[in-house]
Tab-separated table of C-alpha atoms in Angstrom:
chain	number	residue	atom	x	y	z
A	1	MET	CA	105.727	95.619	109.878
A	2	ILE	CA	101.961	96.091	109.658
A	3	GLN	CA	100.965	99.223	111.532
A	4	ASP	CA	100.103	99.194	115.226
A	5	PHE	CA	96.560	97.994	115.810
A	6	ARG	CA	94.169	99.225	118.438
A	7	HIS	CA	90.689	99.454	116.964
A	8	ASP	CA	91.123	101.030	113.542
A	9	ALA	CA	91.202	100.004	109.927
A	10	LEU	CA	94.630	100.122	108.316
A	11	THR	CA	95.572	103.450	106.780
A	12	THR	CA	98.898	102.282	105.402
A	13	PHE	CA	99.969	98.830	104.309
A	14	HIS	CA	103.158	97.538	102.730
A	15	GLY	CA	104.523	101.069	102.789
A	16	LEU	CA	101.570	102.414	100.799
A	17	PRO	CA	98.543	104.534	101.710
A	18	VAL	CA	95.367	102.473	101.576
A	19	PHE	CA	92.704	103.590	99.095
A	20	PRO	CA	89.238	102.494	100.312
A	21	PHE	CA	86.762	100.858	97.969
A	22	ALA	CA	83.490	100.854	99.850
A	23	HIS	CA	79.893	100.094	99.044
A	24	ASP	CA	78.809	103.628	99.941
A	25	ASP	CA	80.815	105.249	97.142
A	26	PRO	CA	78.818	104.855	93.907
A	27	ALA	CA	81.697	106.067	91.756
A	28	ASP	CA	83.730	103.075	92.869
A	29	LEU	CA	81.009	100.661	91.849
A	30	GLU	CA	81.177	101.509	88.155
A	31	PRO	CA	83.838	100.209	85.757
A	32	GLY	CA	86.250	103.017	85.055
A	33	GLY	CA	85.107	104.922	88.125
A	34	VAL	CA	88.556	104.861	89.721
A	35	PRO	CA	90.759	107.855	88.851
A	36	GLU	CA	93.774	107.027	86.725
A	37	ASP	CA	96.033	109.161	88.915
A	38	ILE	CA	95.645	106.906	91.965
A	39	GLU	CA	99.234	105.781	92.534
A	40	ALA	CA	98.946	103.940	95.814
A	41	TRP	CA	97.570	100.697	94.476
A	42	ALA	CA	96.967	99.518	98.015
A	43	TRP	CA	93.254	98.855	98.281
A	44	ARG	CA	90.839	98.213	101.105
A	45	VAL	CA	87.759	96.355	99.880
A	46	GLY	CA	84.659	96.040	102.011
A	47	ALA	CA	82.494	98.110	104.324
A	48	ASP	CA	82.627	99.696	107.766
A	49	GLU	CA	78.919	99.428	108.574
A	50	TYR	CA	76.712	96.340	108.704
A	51	ASP	CA	74.055	97.804	106.427
A	52	GLU	CA	76.724	98.567	103.813
A	53	ALA	CA	78.391	95.172	103.868
A	54	ASP	CA	77.406	93.207	100.794
A	55	GLY	CA	80.337	91.238	99.474
A	56	GLU	CA	78.371	89.787	96.600
A	57	LYS	CA	78.205	93.312	95.156
A	58	ILE	CA	81.374	94.955	96.452
A	59	TRP	CA	83.874	92.347	95.294
A	60	PRO	CA	82.662	92.026	91.671
A	61	ALA	CA	82.429	95.822	91.459
A	62	PHE	CA	86.010	96.122	92.645
A	63	LEU	CA	87.219	93.603	90.076
A	64	ALA	CA	85.374	95.494	87.339
A	65	ALA	CA	86.524	98.980	88.358
A	66	VAL	CA	90.181	98.459	89.222
A	67	ASP	CA	93.136	97.304	87.148
A	68	THR	CA	93.980	94.457	89.506
A	69	THR	CA	97.236	93.718	87.678
A	70	ARG	CA	98.586	96.909	89.289
A	71	VAL	CA	97.450	96.112	92.827
A	72	LYS	CA	100.429	95.546	95.106
A	73	ALA	CA	98.634	95.444	98.456
A	74	LEU	CA	95.102	94.443	99.408
A	75	THR	CA	93.203	94.528	102.684
A	76	LEU	CA	89.839	92.828	103.016
A	77	ALA	CA	87.249	94.548	105.178
A	78	ALA	CA	83.746	93.252	105.927
A	79	TRP	CA	82.143	90.888	103.440
A	80	ASP	CA	78.742	90.714	105.087
A	81	SER	CA	78.753	90.319	108.880
A	82	CYS	CA	82.017	89.955	110.740
A	83	GLU	CA	80.283	87.512	113.038
A	84	SER	CA	79.599	85.193	110.123
A	85	GLY	CA	82.312	82.627	109.591
A	86	THR	CA	80.578	81.697	106.353
A	87	GLY	CA	81.051	85.257	105.157
A	88	TRP	CA	84.799	85.102	105.645
A	89	GLN	CA	84.996	81.711	103.981
A	90	GLU	CA	83.152	83.213	101.026
A	91	TYR	CA	85.613	86.085	100.958
A	92	HIS	CA	88.526	83.645	100.898
A	93	ALA	CA	86.830	81.662	98.136
A	94	ALA	CA	86.158	84.787	96.051
A	95	LEU	CA	89.775	85.889	96.332
A	96	LEU	CA	91.035	82.418	95.482
A	97	ASP	CA	88.828	82.371	92.405
A	98	ALA	CA	90.351	85.677	91.272
A	99	ALA	CA	93.941	84.921	92.248
A	100	ASP	CA	95.217	84.966	88.665
A	101	ARG	CA	93.961	88.544	88.317
A	102	PHE	CA	96.483	89.766	90.941
A	103	PRO	CA	99.867	88.817	89.431
A	104	ASN	CA	101.694	91.597	91.281
A	105	LEU	CA	100.096	91.240	94.704
A	106	GLU	CA	102.810	91.455	97.371
A	107	ALA	CA	100.818	92.063	100.544
A	108	LEU	CA	97.487	90.743	101.821
A	109	PHE	CA	95.594	91.436	105.055
A	110	VAL	CA	92.347	89.648	105.939
A	111	GLY	CA	89.914	91.046	108.496
A	112	ASP	CA	90.643	94.779	108.282
A	113	VAL	CA	87.590	95.582	110.382
A	114	PRO	CA	87.389	98.518	112.833
A	115	SER	CA	85.849	98.176	116.282
A	116	GLU	CA	82.853	100.269	115.197
A	117	MET	CA	81.780	97.226	113.222
A	118	SER	CA	83.188	94.372	115.268
A	119	GLU	CA	85.327	93.802	118.318
A	120	VAL	CA	88.464	91.868	117.453
A	121	SER	CA	87.349	88.839	119.481
A	122	TRP	CA	84.226	88.502	117.324
A	123	ILE	CA	85.962	88.395	113.957
A	124	GLU	CA	85.849	84.882	112.594
A	125	GLN	CA	88.569	83.666	110.278
A	126	ALA	CA	89.319	80.843	107.887
A	127	ASP	CA	92.479	78.825	107.317
A	128	PRO	CA	94.977	81.144	105.543
A	129	GLY	CA	96.994	78.261	104.091
A	130	PRO	CA	95.157	78.194	100.729
A	131	LEU	CA	95.614	81.949	100.312
A	132	LEU	CA	99.359	81.685	100.837
A	133	ALA	CA	99.514	78.845	98.347
A	134	ALA	CA	97.536	80.844	95.775
A	135	PHE	CA	99.856	83.855	95.994
A	136	PRO	CA	103.440	82.566	95.848
A	137	ASN	CA	104.830	86.085	95.426
A	138	LEU	CA	103.433	87.445	98.695
A	139	LEU	CA	105.935	89.289	100.856
A	140	ALA	CA	103.573	90.278	103.682
A	141	PHE	CA	100.497	88.576	105.132
A	142	GLY	CA	98.349	89.475	108.104
A	143	LEU	CA	94.989	88.770	109.635
A	144	ARG	CA	92.833	90.138	112.445
A	145	GLY	CA	90.680	87.970	114.690
A	146	THR	CA	91.028	84.273	115.428
A	147	ALA	CA	87.523	83.010	116.216
A	148	GLU	CA	87.091	79.655	114.464
A	149	LEU	CA	90.613	79.957	113.058
A	150	THR	CA	92.540	76.803	112.300
A	151	ILE	CA	96.119	76.918	111.090
A	152	GLU	CA	98.323	74.067	110.087
A	153	PRO	CA	102.046	74.852	109.924
A	154	LEU	CA	102.405	77.371	107.108
A	155	ALA	CA	104.729	77.046	104.130
A	156	HIS	CA	105.812	79.836	101.786
A	157	ASP	CA	109.141	80.482	100.095
A	158	ARG	CA	109.019	84.291	99.810
A	159	LEU	CA	106.962	85.583	102.745
A	160	ARG	CA	108.924	88.144	104.759
A	161	GLU	CA	106.344	89.512	107.189
A	162	LEU	CA	103.638	87.692	109.118
A	163	THR	CA	101.228	89.403	111.536
A	164	LEU	CA	98.357	87.953	113.575
A	165	GLN	CA	96.337	90.613	115.410
A	166	THR	CA	94.108	89.211	118.127
A	167	GLY	CA	92.818	89.661	121.631
A	168	GLY	CA	93.707	86.052	122.349
A	169	LEU	CA	95.911	83.861	120.176
A	170	PRO	CA	95.218	80.180	120.923
A	171	PRO	CA	98.332	78.261	121.999
A	172	HIS	CA	97.906	75.636	119.268
A	173	ILE	CA	98.170	78.391	116.657
A	174	VAL	CA	101.347	79.716	118.269
A	175	ARG	CA	102.794	76.195	118.100
A	176	ALA	CA	101.773	75.880	114.436
A	177	ILE	CA	103.498	79.155	113.587
A	178	GLY	CA	106.634	77.952	115.377
A	179	THR	CA	106.776	74.845	113.181
A	180	SER	CA	106.045	76.640	109.913
A	181	THR	CA	108.392	76.592	106.936
A	182	LEU	CA	109.005	80.255	106.103
A	183	PRO	CA	112.688	80.521	105.132
A	184	ALA	CA	112.481	84.169	104.008
A	185	LEU	CA	110.618	85.437	107.095
A	186	THR	CA	112.320	88.515	108.539
A	187	GLY	CA	109.457	89.924	110.622
A	188	LEU	CA	106.932	88.208	112.900
A	189	ASP	CA	104.293	89.981	115.010
A	190	LEU	CA	101.985	87.919	117.207
A	191	TYR	CA	99.362	89.613	119.372
A	192	LEU	CA	99.252	86.969	122.100
A	193	GLY	CA	96.327	88.422	124.023
A	194	THR	CA	94.620	87.074	127.094
A	195	SER	CA	93.376	83.650	128.154
A	196	ILE	CA	89.893	85.179	128.505
A	197	TYR	CA	89.822	85.211	124.709
A	198	GLU	CA	91.605	81.863	124.239
A	199	GLY	CA	95.167	83.182	124.486
A	200	GLY	CA	97.635	82.049	127.118
A	201	ALA	CA	100.602	80.669	125.138
A	202	ASP	CA	103.394	79.533	127.476
A	203	ALA	CA	107.085	78.736	127.115
A	204	ALA	CA	106.419	75.354	125.528
A	205	ASP	CA	104.086	76.887	122.941
A	206	LEU	CA	106.665	79.541	122.063
A	207	ALA	CA	109.637	77.184	122.040
A	208	GLY	CA	109.897	76.903	118.262
A	209	ILE	CA	110.034	80.679	117.887
A	210	LEU	CA	112.276	81.419	120.874
A	211	SER	CA	114.846	78.815	119.850
A	212	GLY	CA	115.709	80.777	116.725
A	213	ALA	CA	115.733	77.570	114.690
A	214	ALA	CA	112.312	78.098	113.115
A	215	PHE	CA	113.137	81.271	111.207
A	216	PRO	CA	116.853	81.762	110.567
A	217	ALA	CA	116.291	85.005	108.630
A	218	LEU	CA	114.184	86.610	111.393
A	219	ARG	CA	115.271	90.141	112.315
A	220	HIS	CA	112.130	91.507	113.975
A	221	LEU	CA	110.087	89.715	116.624
A	222	GLY	CA	106.948	91.177	118.140
A	223	LEU	CA	105.297	89.289	121.002
A	224	ARG	CA	102.740	91.971	121.607
A	225	ASN	CA	99.618	92.475	123.671
A	226	ALA	CA	100.608	89.744	126.149
A	227	GLU	CA	98.793	89.380	129.462
A	228	ASP	CA	101.966	88.355	131.347
A	229	THR	CA	104.710	90.296	129.613
A	230	ASP	CA	107.040	90.106	132.622
A	231	THR	CA	107.199	86.314	132.297
A	232	LEU	CA	107.633	86.654	128.547
A	233	ALA	CA	110.527	89.088	129.057
A	234	ALA	CA	112.201	86.608	131.402
A	235	LEU	CA	111.993	83.964	128.662
A	236	LEU	CA	113.443	86.336	126.088
A	237	ALA	CA	116.315	87.215	128.406
A	238	HIS	CA	117.833	83.826	127.583
A	239	ALA	CA	116.140	82.937	124.284
A	240	PRO	CA	118.576	82.157	121.430
A	241	VAL	CA	116.416	84.004	118.890
A	242	VAL	CA	117.250	87.378	120.446
A	243	ALA	CA	120.859	87.249	119.249
A	244	GLN	CA	119.725	87.353	115.610
A	245	LEU	CA	117.242	90.204	116.019
A	246	GLU	CA	117.528	93.853	115.129
A	247	SER	CA	114.138	94.753	116.600
A	248	LEU	CA	112.272	93.376	119.622
A	249	ASP	CA	108.703	94.413	120.397
A	250	LEU	CA	106.889	93.751	123.684
A	251	ALA	CA	104.414	96.600	123.292
A	252	LEU	CA	100.715	96.740	124.175
A	253	GLY	CA	101.068	94.263	127.045
A	254	THR	CA	101.595	94.440	130.811
A	255	LEU	CA	105.350	94.910	131.089
A	256	GLY	CA	106.636	96.210	134.413
A	257	ASP	CA	109.863	96.491	136.399
A	258	ASP	CA	110.283	92.739	136.905
A	259	GLY	CA	110.275	92.132	133.159
A	260	VAL	CA	112.711	94.944	132.433
A	261	ALA	CA	115.043	93.783	135.212
A	262	ALA	CA	115.006	90.273	133.718
A	263	LEU	CA	115.874	91.631	130.266
A	264	LEU	CA	118.750	93.683	131.648
A	265	ALA	CA	120.090	90.722	133.631
A	266	GLY	CA	119.981	88.407	130.631
A	267	GLN	CA	121.897	88.259	127.377
A	268	PRO	CA	123.222	91.457	125.787
A	269	LEU	CA	120.721	93.617	123.947
A	270	THR	CA	123.158	96.232	122.664
A	271	HIS	CA	122.979	94.802	119.146
A	272	LEU	CA	119.326	95.797	118.834
A	273	ARG	CA	118.388	98.823	116.783
A	274	ARG	CA	114.933	99.130	118.328
A	275	LEU	CA	113.187	97.975	121.513
A	276	ASP	CA	109.480	98.765	121.605
A	277	LEU	CA	107.872	98.630	125.059
A	278	HIS	CA	105.071	101.165	124.726
A	279	HIS	CA	101.948	100.700	126.844
A	280	HIS	CA	103.720	99.609	130.027
A	281	TRP	CA	104.020	99.775	133.822
A	282	ILE	CA	107.760	100.514	134.063
A	283	SER	CA	109.042	102.877	136.741
A	284	GLU	CA	111.174	105.891	135.869
A	285	ALA	CA	114.122	104.255	137.642
A	286	LEU	CA	114.010	101.194	135.382
A	287	ILE	CA	113.529	103.369	132.302
A	288	GLU	CA	116.692	105.230	133.262
A	289	ARG	CA	118.505	101.898	133.631
A	290	LEU	CA	117.357	100.911	130.159
A	291	TRP	CA	118.632	104.106	128.627
A	292	ARG	CA	121.989	103.801	130.393
A	293	ALA	CA	122.418	100.149	129.453
A	294	LEU	CA	121.309	100.578	125.829
A	295	PRO	CA	122.384	104.082	124.777
A	296	GLU	CA	122.452	103.265	121.049
A	297	VAL	CA	119.086	101.491	120.973
A	298	ASP	CA	115.891	103.294	119.941
A	299	ILE	CA	113.678	102.500	122.948
A	300	ASN	CA	109.968	103.308	122.863
A	301	VAL	CA	108.543	103.692	126.368
A	302	ASP	CA	105.521	105.803	125.484
A	303	GLU	CA	102.172	105.265	127.221
A	304	ALA	CA	103.401	104.826	130.779
A	305	LEU	CA	100.559	103.473	132.914
A	306	LEU	CA	102.298	103.094	136.259
A	307	GLY	CA	99.483	104.877	138.077
A	308	ARG	CA	97.249	101.881	137.307
A	309	ASP	CA	99.599	99.222	138.679
A	310	ASP	CA	96.803	97.292	140.372
A	311	ASP	CA	94.840	97.024	137.165
A	312	ARG	CA	97.209	96.062	134.381
A	313	PHE	CA	95.536	95.393	131.064
A	314	ILE	CA	96.477	94.584	127.499
A	315	ALA	CA	95.730	97.147	124.824
A	316	VAL	CA	93.669	94.881	122.545
A	317	ALA	CA	91.256	92.425	124.153
A	318	GLU	CA	87.540	92.260	123.419
């Protein structure tokens, strides 16, 4: 899946190192300025500073300098100002206009903006449906930020990985994802976030995903960065989708002993290959119970925060 997000730009994407194409590198702004020996062909286009962000120059320069027929993965950084919804709509429009120039594009990420330029809650987005329609060969799609975002149920025949990184994922978007038609989807990561930033999805909002009926090919489910991970774990303890998974991810949230106890008291988890719980408030006693109950499962319990039990917080908010 798309790498763990805190506040950074992506360094790898779709299994490839990301090669930045930024406005502050004059060599990249000239046709032929890109070395022929660059083998990654995963590109990050945009800027990391407001005074460098000028999509009207960066995007055409990228198209002129790079053999886009060889690009397999693309992440879009800042077009102009991350706070400008118009800017992101222009970025979408520019990519749609050039869609036929990317015949081998397999992975796309929109909003690859570090916190130095914009907090995640400020990043405005546009409806990703047209982008998915324009790139029928996409295998992975992700976006960061959900301000102004609207999503109708998505449809794509080949998409395998879908990631939404946010400090607060609105419940109506969670419901739309759960009613999407993505028959090839094997990995889903939703950063649910906090109600302070318009998150707060509940059992009813998650029902389509938790039932297992929405995505029959799903093997990895990440319900990350949740403000009430204990309640979420209790839902997963009896959710039909868990039986089909190889990997379950509840990282970056507020998981504690109650959530772990609910998981252990629920359906078997021994079929899992990986259980990611990092950034948590789990006691050593419950961690020991996890290890004893799931000896063959790769369990990530890094970033123990038990000393701050009265002040639980999600990893990605503002």
